[in-house]
Coordinates of C-alpha atoms in Angstrom, one line a residue:
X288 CA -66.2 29.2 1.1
X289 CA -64.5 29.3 4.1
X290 CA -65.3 27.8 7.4
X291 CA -64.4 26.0 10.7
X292 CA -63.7 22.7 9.9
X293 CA -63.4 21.5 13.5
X294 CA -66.7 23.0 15.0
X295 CA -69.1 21.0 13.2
X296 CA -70.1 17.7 11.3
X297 CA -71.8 18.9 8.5
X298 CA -71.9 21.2 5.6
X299 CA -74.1 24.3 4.6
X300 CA -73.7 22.9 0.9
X301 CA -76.0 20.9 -0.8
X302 CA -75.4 17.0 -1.0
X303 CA -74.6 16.9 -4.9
X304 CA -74.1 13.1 -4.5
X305 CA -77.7 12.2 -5.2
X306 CA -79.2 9.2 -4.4
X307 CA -77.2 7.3 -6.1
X308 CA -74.1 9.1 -4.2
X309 CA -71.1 7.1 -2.7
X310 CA -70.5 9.0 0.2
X311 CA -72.1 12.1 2.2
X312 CA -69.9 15.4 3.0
X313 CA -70.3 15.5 6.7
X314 CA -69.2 11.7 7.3
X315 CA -66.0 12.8 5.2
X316 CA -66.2 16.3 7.4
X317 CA -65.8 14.2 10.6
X318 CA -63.0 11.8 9.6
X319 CA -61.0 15.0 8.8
X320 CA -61.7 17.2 12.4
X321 CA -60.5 13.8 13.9
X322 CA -57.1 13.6 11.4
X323 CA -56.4 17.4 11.7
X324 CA -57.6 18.1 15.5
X325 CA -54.2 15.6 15.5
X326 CA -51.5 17.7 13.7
X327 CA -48.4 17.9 15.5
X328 CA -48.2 20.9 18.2
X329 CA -45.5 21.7 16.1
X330 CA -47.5 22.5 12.4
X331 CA -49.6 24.5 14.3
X332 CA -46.1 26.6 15.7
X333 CA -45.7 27.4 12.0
X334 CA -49.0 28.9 11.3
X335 CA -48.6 31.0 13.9
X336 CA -45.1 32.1 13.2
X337 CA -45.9 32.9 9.8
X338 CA -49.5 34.8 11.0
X339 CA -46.6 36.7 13.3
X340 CA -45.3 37.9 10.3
X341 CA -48.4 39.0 8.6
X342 CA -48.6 35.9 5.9
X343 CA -51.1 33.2 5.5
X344 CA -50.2 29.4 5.8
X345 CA -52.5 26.9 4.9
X346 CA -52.7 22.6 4.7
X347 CA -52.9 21.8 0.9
X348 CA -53.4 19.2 -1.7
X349 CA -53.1 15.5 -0.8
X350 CA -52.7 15.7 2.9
X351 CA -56.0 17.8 3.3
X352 CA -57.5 15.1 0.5
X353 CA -56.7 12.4 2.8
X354 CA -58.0 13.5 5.9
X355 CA -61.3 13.9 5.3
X356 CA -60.7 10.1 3.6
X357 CA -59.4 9.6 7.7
X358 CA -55.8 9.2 6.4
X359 CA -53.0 11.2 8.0
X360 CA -50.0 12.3 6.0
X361 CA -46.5 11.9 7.7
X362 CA -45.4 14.6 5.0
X363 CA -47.5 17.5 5.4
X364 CA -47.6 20.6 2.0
X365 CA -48.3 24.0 3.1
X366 CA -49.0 27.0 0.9
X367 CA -48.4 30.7 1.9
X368 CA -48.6 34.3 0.6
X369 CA -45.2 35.1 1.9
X370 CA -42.5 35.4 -0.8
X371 CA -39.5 32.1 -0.9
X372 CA -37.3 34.6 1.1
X373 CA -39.2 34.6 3.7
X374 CA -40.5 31.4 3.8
X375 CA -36.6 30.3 4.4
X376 CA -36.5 32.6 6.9
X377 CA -39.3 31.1 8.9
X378 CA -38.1 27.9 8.8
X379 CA -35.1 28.0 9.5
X380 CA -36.1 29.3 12.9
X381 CA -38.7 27.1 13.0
X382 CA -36.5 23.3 11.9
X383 CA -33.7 21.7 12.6
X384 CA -32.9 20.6 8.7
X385 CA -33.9 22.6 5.6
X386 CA -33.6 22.6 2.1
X387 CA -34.1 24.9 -0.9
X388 CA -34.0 22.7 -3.8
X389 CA -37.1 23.9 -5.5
X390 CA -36.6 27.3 -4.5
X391 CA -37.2 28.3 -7.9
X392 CA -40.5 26.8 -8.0
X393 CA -41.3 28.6 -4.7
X394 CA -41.1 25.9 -2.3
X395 CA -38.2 25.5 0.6
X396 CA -38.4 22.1 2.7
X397 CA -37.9 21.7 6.9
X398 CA -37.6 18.9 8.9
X399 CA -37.9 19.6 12.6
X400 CA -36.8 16.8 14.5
X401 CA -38.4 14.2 17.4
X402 CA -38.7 15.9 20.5
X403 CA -39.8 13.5 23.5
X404 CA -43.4 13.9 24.7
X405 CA -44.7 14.0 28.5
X406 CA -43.2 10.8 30.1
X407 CA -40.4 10.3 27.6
X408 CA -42.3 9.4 25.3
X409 CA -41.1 10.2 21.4
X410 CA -42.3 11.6 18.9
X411 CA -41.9 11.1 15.1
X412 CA -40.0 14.0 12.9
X413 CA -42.4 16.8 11.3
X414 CA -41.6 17.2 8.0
X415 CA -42.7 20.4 5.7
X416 CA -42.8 21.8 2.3
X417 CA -44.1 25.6 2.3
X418 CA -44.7 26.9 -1.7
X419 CA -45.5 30.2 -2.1
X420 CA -48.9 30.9 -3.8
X421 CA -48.6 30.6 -7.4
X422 CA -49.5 29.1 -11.2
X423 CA -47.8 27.1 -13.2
X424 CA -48.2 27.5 -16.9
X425 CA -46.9 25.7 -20.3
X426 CA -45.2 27.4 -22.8
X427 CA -46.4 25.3 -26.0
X428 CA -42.8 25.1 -27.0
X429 CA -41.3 24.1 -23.8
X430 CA -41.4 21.0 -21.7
X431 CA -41.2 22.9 -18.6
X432 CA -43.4 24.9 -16.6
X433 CA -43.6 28.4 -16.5
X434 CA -43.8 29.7 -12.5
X435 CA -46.4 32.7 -11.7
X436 CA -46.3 33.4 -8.3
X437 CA -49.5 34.9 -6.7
X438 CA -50.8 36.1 -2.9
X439 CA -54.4 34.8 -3.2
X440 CA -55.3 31.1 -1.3
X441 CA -57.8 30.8 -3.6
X442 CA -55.6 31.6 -6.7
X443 CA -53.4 29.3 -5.5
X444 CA -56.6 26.4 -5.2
X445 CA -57.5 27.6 -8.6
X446 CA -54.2 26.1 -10.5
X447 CA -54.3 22.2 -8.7
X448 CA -54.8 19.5 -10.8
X449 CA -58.6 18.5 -9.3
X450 CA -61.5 19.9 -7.0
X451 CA -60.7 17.2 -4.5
X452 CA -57.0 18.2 -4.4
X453 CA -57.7 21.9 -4.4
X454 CA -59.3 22.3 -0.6
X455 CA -56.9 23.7 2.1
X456 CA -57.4 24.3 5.6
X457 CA -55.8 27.5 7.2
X458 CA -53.2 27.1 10.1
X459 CA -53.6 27.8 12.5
X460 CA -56.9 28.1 13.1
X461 CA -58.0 25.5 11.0
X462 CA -60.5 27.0 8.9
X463 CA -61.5 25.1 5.9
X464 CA -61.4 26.8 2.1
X465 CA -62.9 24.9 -0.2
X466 CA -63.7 27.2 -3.1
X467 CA -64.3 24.4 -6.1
X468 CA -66.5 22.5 -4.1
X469 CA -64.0 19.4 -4.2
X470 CA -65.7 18.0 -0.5
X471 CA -68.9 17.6 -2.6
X472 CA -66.4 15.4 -5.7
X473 CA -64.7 13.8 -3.2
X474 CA -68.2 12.6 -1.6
X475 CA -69.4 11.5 -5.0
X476 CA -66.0 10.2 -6.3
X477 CA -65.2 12.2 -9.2
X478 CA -62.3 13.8 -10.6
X479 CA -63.3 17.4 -11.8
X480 CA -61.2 20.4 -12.8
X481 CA -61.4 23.4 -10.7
X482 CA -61.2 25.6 -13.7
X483 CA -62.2 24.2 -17.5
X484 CA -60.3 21.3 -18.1
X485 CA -59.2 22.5 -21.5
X486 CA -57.6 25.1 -20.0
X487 CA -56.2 23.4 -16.9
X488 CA -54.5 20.3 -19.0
X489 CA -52.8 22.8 -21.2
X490 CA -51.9 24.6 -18.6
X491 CA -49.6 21.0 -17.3
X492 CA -51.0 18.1 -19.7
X493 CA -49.5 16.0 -16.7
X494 CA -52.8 16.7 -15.0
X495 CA -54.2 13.8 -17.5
X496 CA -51.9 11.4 -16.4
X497 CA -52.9 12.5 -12.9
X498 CA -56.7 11.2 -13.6
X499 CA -55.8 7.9 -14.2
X500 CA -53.3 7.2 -11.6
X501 CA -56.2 9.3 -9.3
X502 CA -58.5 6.2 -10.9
X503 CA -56.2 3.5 -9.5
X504 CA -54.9 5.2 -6.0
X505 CA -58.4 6.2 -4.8
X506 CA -61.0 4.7 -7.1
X507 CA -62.4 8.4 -8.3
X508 CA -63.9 8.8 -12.0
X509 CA -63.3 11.5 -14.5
X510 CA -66.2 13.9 -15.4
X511 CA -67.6 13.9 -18.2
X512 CA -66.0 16.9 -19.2
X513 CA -62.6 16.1 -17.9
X514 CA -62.6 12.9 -20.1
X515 CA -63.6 14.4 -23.2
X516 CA -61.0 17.0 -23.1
X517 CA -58.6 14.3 -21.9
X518 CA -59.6 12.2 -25.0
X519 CA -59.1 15.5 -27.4
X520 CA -55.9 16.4 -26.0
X521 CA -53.9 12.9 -25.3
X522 CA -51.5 14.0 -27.5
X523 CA -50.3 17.1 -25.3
X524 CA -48.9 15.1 -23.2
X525 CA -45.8 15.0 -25.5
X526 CA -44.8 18.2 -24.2
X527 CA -44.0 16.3 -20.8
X528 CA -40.7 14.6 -20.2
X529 CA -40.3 11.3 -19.9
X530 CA -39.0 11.1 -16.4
X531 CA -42.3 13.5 -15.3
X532 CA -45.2 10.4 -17.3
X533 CA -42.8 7.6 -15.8
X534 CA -43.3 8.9 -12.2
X535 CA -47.0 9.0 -12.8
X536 CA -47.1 5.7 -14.3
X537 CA -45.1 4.3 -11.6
X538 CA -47.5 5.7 -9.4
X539 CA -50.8 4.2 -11.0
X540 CA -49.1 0.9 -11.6
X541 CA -48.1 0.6 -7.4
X542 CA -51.7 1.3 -6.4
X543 CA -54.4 -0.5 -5.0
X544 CA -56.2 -1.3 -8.2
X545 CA -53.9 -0.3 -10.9
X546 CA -56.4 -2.0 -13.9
X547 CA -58.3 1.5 -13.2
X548 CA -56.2 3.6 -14.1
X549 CA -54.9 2.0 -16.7
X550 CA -58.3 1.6 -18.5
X551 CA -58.6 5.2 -18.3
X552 CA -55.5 5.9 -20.0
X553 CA -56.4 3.3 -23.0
X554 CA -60.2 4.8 -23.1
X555 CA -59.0 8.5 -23.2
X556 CA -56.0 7.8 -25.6
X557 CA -53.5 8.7 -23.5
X558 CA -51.9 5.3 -23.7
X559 CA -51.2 5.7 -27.3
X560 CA -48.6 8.2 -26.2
X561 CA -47.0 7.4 -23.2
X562 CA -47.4 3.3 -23.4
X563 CA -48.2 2.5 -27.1
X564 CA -48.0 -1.5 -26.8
X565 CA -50.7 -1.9 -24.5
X566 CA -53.7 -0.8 -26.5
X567 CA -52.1 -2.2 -29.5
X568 CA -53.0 -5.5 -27.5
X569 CA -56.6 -4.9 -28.6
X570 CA -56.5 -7.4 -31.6
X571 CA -59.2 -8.0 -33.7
X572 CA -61.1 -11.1 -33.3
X573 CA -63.6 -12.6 -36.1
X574 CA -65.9 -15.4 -36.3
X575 CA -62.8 -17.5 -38.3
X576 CA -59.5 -17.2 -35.8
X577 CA -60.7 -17.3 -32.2
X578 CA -58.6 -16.2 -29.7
X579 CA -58.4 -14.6 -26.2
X580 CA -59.1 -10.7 -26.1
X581 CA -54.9 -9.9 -25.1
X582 CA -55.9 -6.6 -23.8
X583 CA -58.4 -7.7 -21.3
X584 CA -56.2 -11.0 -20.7
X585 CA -53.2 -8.5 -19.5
X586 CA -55.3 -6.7 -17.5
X587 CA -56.4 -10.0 -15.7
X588 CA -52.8 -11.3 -15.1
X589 CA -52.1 -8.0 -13.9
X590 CA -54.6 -8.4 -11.0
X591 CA -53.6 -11.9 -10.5
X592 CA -50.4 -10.7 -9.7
X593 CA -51.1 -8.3 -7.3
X594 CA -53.1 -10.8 -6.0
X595 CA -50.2 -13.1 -5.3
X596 CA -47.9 -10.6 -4.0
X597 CA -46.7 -11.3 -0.2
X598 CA -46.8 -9.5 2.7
X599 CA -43.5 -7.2 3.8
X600 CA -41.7 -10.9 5.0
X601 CA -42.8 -12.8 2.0
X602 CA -40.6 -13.5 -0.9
X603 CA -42.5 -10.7 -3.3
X604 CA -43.6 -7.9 -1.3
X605 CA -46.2 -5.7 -2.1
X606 CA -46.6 -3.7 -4.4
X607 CA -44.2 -5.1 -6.2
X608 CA -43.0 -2.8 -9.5
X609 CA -41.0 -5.2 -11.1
X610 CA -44.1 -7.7 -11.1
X611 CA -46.5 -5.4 -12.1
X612 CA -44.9 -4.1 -15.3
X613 CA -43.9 -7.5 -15.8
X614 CA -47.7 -8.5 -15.7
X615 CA -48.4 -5.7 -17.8
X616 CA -45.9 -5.9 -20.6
X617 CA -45.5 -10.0 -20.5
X618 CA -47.9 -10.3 -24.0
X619 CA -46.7 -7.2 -26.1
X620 CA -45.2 -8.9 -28.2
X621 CA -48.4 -10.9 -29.8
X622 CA -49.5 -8.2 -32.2
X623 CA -45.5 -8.6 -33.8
X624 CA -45.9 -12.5 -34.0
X625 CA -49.7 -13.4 -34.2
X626 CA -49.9 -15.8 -37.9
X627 CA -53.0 -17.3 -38.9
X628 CA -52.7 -20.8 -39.2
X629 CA -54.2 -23.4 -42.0
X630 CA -58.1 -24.6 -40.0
X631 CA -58.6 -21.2 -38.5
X632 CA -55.6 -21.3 -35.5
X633 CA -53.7 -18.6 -34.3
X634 CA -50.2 -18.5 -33.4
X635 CA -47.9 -16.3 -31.5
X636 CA -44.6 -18.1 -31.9
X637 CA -41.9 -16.3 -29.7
X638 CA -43.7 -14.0 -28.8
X639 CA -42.1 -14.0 -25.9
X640 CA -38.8 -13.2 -27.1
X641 CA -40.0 -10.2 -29.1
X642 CA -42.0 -9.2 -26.4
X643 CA -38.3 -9.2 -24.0
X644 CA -37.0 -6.4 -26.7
X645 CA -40.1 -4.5 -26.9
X646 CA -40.3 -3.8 -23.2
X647 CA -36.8 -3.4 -22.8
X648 CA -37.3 -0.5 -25.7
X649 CA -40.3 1.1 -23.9
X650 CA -38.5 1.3 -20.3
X651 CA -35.3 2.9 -21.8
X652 CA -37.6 5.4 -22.9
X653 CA -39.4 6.2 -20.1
X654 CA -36.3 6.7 -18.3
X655 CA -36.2 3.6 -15.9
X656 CA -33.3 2.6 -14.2
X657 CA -31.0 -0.2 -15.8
X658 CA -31.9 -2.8 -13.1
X659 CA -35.6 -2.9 -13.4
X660 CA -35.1 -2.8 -17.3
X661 CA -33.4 -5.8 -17.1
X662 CA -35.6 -7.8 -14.5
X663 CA -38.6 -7.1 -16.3
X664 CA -37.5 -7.6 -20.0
X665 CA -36.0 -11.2 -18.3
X666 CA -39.4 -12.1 -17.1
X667 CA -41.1 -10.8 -20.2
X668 CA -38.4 -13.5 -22.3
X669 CA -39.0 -16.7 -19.3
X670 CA -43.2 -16.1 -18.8
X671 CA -43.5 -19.1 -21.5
X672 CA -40.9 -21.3 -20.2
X673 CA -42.8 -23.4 -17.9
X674 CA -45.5 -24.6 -20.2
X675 CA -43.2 -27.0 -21.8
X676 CA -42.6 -28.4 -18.0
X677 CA -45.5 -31.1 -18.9
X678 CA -47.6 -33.6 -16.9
X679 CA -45.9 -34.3 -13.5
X680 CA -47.7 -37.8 -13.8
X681 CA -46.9 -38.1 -17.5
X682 CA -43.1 -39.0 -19.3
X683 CA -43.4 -35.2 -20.6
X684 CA -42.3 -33.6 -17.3
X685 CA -38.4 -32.0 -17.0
X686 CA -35.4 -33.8 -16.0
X687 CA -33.8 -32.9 -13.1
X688 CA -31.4 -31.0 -15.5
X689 CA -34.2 -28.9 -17.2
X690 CA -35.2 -27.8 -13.4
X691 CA -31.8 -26.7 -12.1
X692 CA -31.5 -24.6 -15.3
X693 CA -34.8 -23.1 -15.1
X694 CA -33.8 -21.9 -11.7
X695 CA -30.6 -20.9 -13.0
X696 CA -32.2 -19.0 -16.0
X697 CA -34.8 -17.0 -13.2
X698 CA -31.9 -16.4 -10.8
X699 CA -33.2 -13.8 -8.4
X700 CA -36.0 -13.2 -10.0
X701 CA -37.8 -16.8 -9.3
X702 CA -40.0 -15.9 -7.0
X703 CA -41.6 -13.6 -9.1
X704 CA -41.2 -15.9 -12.6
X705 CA -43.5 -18.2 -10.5
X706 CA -46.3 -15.6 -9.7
X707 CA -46.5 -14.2 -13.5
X708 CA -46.3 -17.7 -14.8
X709 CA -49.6 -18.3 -12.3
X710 CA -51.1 -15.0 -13.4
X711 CA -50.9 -16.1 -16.8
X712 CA -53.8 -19.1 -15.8
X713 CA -56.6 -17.0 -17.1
X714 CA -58.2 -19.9 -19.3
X715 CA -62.7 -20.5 -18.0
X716 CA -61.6 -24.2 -18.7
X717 CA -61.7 -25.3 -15.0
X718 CA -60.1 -28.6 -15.9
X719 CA -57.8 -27.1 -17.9
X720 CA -56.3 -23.9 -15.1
X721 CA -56.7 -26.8 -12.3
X722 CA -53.9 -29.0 -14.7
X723 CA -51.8 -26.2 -14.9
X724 CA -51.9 -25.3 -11.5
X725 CA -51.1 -28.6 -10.0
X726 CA -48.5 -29.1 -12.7
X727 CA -46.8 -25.7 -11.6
X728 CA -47.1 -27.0 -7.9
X729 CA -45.1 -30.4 -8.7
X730 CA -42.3 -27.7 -10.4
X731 CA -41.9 -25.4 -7.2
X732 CA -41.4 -29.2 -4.9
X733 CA -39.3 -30.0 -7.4
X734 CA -37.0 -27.0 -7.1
X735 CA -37.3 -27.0 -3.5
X736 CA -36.2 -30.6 -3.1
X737 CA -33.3 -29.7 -5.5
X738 CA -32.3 -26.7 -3.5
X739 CA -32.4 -28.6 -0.4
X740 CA -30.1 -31.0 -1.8
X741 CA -27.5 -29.2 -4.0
X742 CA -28.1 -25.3 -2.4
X743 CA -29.1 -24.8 -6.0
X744 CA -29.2 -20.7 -5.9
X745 CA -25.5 -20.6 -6.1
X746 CA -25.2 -23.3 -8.3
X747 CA -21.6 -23.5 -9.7
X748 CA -18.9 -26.3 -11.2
X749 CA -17.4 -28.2 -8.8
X750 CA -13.8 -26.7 -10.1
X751 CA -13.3 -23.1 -9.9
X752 CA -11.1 -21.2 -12.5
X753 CA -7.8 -22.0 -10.6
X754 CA -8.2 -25.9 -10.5
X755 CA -9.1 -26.1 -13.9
X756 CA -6.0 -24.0 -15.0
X757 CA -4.0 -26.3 -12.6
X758 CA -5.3 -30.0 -13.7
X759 CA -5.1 -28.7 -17.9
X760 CA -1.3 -27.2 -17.0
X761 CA -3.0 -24.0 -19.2
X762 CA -2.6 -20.0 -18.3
X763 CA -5.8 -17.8 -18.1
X764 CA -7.7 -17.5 -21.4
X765 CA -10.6 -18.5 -23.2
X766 CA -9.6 -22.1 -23.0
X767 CA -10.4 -21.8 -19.1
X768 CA -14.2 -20.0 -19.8
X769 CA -14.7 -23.0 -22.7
X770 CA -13.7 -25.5 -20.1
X771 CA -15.6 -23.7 -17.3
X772 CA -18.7 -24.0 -19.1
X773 CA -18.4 -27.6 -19.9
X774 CA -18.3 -28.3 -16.3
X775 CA -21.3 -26.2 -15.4
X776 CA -23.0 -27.6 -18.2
X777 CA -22.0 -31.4 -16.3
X778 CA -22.9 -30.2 -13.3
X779 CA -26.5 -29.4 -14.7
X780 CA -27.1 -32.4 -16.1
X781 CA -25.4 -35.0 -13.1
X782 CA -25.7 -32.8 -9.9
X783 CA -22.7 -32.8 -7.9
X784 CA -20.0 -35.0 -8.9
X785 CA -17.2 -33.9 -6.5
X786 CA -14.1 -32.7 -7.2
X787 CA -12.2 -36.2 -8.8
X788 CA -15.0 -37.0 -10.9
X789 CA -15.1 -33.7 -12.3
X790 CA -11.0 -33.5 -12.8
X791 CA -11.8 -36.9 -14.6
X792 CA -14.1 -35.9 -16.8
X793 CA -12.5 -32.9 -17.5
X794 CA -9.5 -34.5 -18.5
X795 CA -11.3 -36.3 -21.0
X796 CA -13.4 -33.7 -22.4
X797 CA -9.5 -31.5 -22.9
X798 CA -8.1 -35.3 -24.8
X799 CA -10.7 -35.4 -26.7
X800 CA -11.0 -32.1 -27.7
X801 CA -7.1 -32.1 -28.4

């Protein structure tokens, strides 16, 4: 069905939200005249450069999604009959900047720069991406997919992932095609395939991964169709490379309500393939070893954490990756470690620790990068520390010592040790979460007193390398690191001693290790 999107409110279609509904067409039909009745001059210039030479150009995919949700898209996807050739032809008259990169998959990229409005006044950069009509398909052998091109909108609608991504408005007369009646999903919040989902998930088994991270981004729900073919085909998603189910999962986990999506991909089995250790979290628990559900406990530190994430001029801005997966992986190693104890206990001794390897394992294979391996296996391995801190009004509380090294131990990644060790509070006991919060209050002034005091973030001995060489009358060599460490390990315990109280001590540790 096509129409004009801008001429009127409503829809000719029939309200398939019901009374139960969670939203009506023609509310979402208005939020999108205002968002598109606002594309740039400039998008409009394309359409009619590419109707000049006798090819269709329409708005596709998220950026048509999000403006009936009244969101506009600083990037903006276009889909077109004409051929890749031509396409780089027309933009390269049209922009100031283009690129080719996925010429092979039929799409060329433009940037047309700022131009100042009336009165000086400027304007931001249009940026484009124009794929030619087409449909991807999986070979069953083959982790890549194969590329069909086609010269049919509709076609084209008939290969996206989802009826609410698969609705395209025409440039430039802005006429609205929306074929799989994905206004009507998007109304009722629900993920549905344009064709049968069997065929679309074989087609790219990523399209699974797409539902939950769909789940968490907008708050939509799989069919019921779409999530029993999901749960019969979780294992297809095999086929995908790990770079291709990272960037989804990044995705899900950065969104506004990541526990969404992440139940979906536990419920449908998809996690079993692409993120193993979190269902195995699901531990059994009978009548004779109580303990806390882990699965539901991770999801609840998860959105505690997100919950304690700062605004863009706090220490932990938001949405904060390295946090999340922290959050999310910081138990995984209880199902390694959990022992029944003698009157019915459970234990989980280091836990911790096996839990550092086990996420450092599962990153690696999902292709992150080195840094945030190492920043979230490091928070996995310090999540437990704080619990031996003690009773700030008790004798159990840390030395000063025990503090600096804590700190030292976090090193940049303190501020967010402190909100996963708070997200881990999940216990009903009121008395019990109230202890533990005041008792991680008295450690944060404790480490801010200390920083004030000794600049405790670049905490070192108070002789570098050079004096110690220099006062022991030895060359560079291990004796120099052994002797270095000694005086950091002083420094940690005393504070700053200043430089002839350190050469003193020094000089007795080197006699009486002679």
């Amino acid at each position: 069905m096509s129409e004009d999107l801008l001429s009127t409110g409503r829809t000719d279609r029939p309200d398939r939200t019901g009374p139960g509904g969670r939203g009506r067409p023609g509310d979402l039909r208005r939020n999108a005249a205002q968002v598109l009745a606002a594309l740039p001059a400039e998008a409009l210039a394309l359409g009619e450069a590419f109707a000049a030479a006798g090819h269709e150009l329409a708005l596709v995919g998220g950026p048509v999604r999000d403006a009936f949700l009244g969101r506009a898209s600083h990037d903006l996807d276009f889909a077109t009959s004409a051929p890749p050739e031509v396409t780089a032809r027309l933009l390269v008259a049209w922009g100031d900047a283009h690129w080719d990169i996925g010429r092979k998959f039929g799409t060329i990229g433009a940037r047309r720069f700022a131009r100042a409005g009336q009165g000086g006044s400027s304007r931001a950069d249009v940026v484009v991406e124009v794929t030619t009509y087409r449909s991807d398909r999986y070979d069953p052998q083959s982790r890549k997919p194969v590329v069909e091109f086609g010269d049919r909108l509709e076609g084209d609608l008939a290969r996206r992932d989802f009826t609410v991504n698969a609705m395209a408005v025409r440039v430039p007369s802005l006429e609205f095609c929306d074929p799989f009646d994905g206004l009507a999903d998007l109304a009722a919040k629900t993920l549905r395939t344009p064709v049968a989902p069997e065929r679309s998930f074989d087609d790219d088994p990523l399209r699974m991964m797409r539902g939950a991270r769909f789940a968490a981004q907008l708050g939509l729900d799989l069919d019921a169709a779409a999530r029993a073919a999901t749960t019969a085909m979780a294992e297809r998603i095999a086929i995908v490379s790990a770079e291709r189910v990272r960037d989804e999962l990044v995705k899900l986990l950065l969104a506004p309500a990541p526990r969404a999506g992440l139940e979906v991909l536990v419920g449908t089995g998809l996690a079993d393939h692409v993120l193993p250790e979190l269902p195995a979290l699901r531990l059994e628990v009978d009548e004779h070893h109580h303990h806390k559900d882990v699965y539901e406990h991770t999801l609840t530190v998860l959105d505690q954490a997100v919950a304690l994430e700062t605004g863009p001029d706090g220490p932990v801005p938001g949405p904060d990756l390295v946090l999340r997966l922290a959050a999310l992986l910081h138990d995984i190693g209880k199902p390694r470690t959990r022992r029944y104890e003698p009157g019915g206990g459970v234990s989980f001794h280091h836990h911790e620790v096996v839990g550092a390897k086990l996420a450092r394992r599962r990153l690696e294979a999902l292709r992150f990068d080195r840094q945030t391996v190492t920043e979230v296996s490091r928070l996995v391995e310090l999540h437990l520390r704080f619990h031996g801190y003690g009773d700030p009004s008790g004798q159990a509380a840390w030395t000063d010592s025990a503090v600096r090294r804590y700190v030292t131990d976090a090193g940049d990644e303190l501020e967010r040790l402190h909100r996963l060790t708070r997200s881990d509070c999940t216990t009903r006991n009121r008395r019990k979460a109230a202890r533990l919060w005041a008792s991680y209050d008295d450690l944060e002034r404790r480490i801010a007193a200390l920083r004030a005091q000794e600049e405790l973030d670049a905490i070192r001995p108070d002789l570098d390398g050079r004096a110690i060489m220099t006062v022991l009358g030895i060359g560079p060599g291990p004796l120099v690191g052994e002797a270095y460490r000694f005086l950091l390990d002083l420094r940690m315990e005393r504070g700053p001693l200043g430089e002839a109280a350190a050469t003193q001590a020094l000089q007795a540790w080197w006699a009486a290790r002679s």
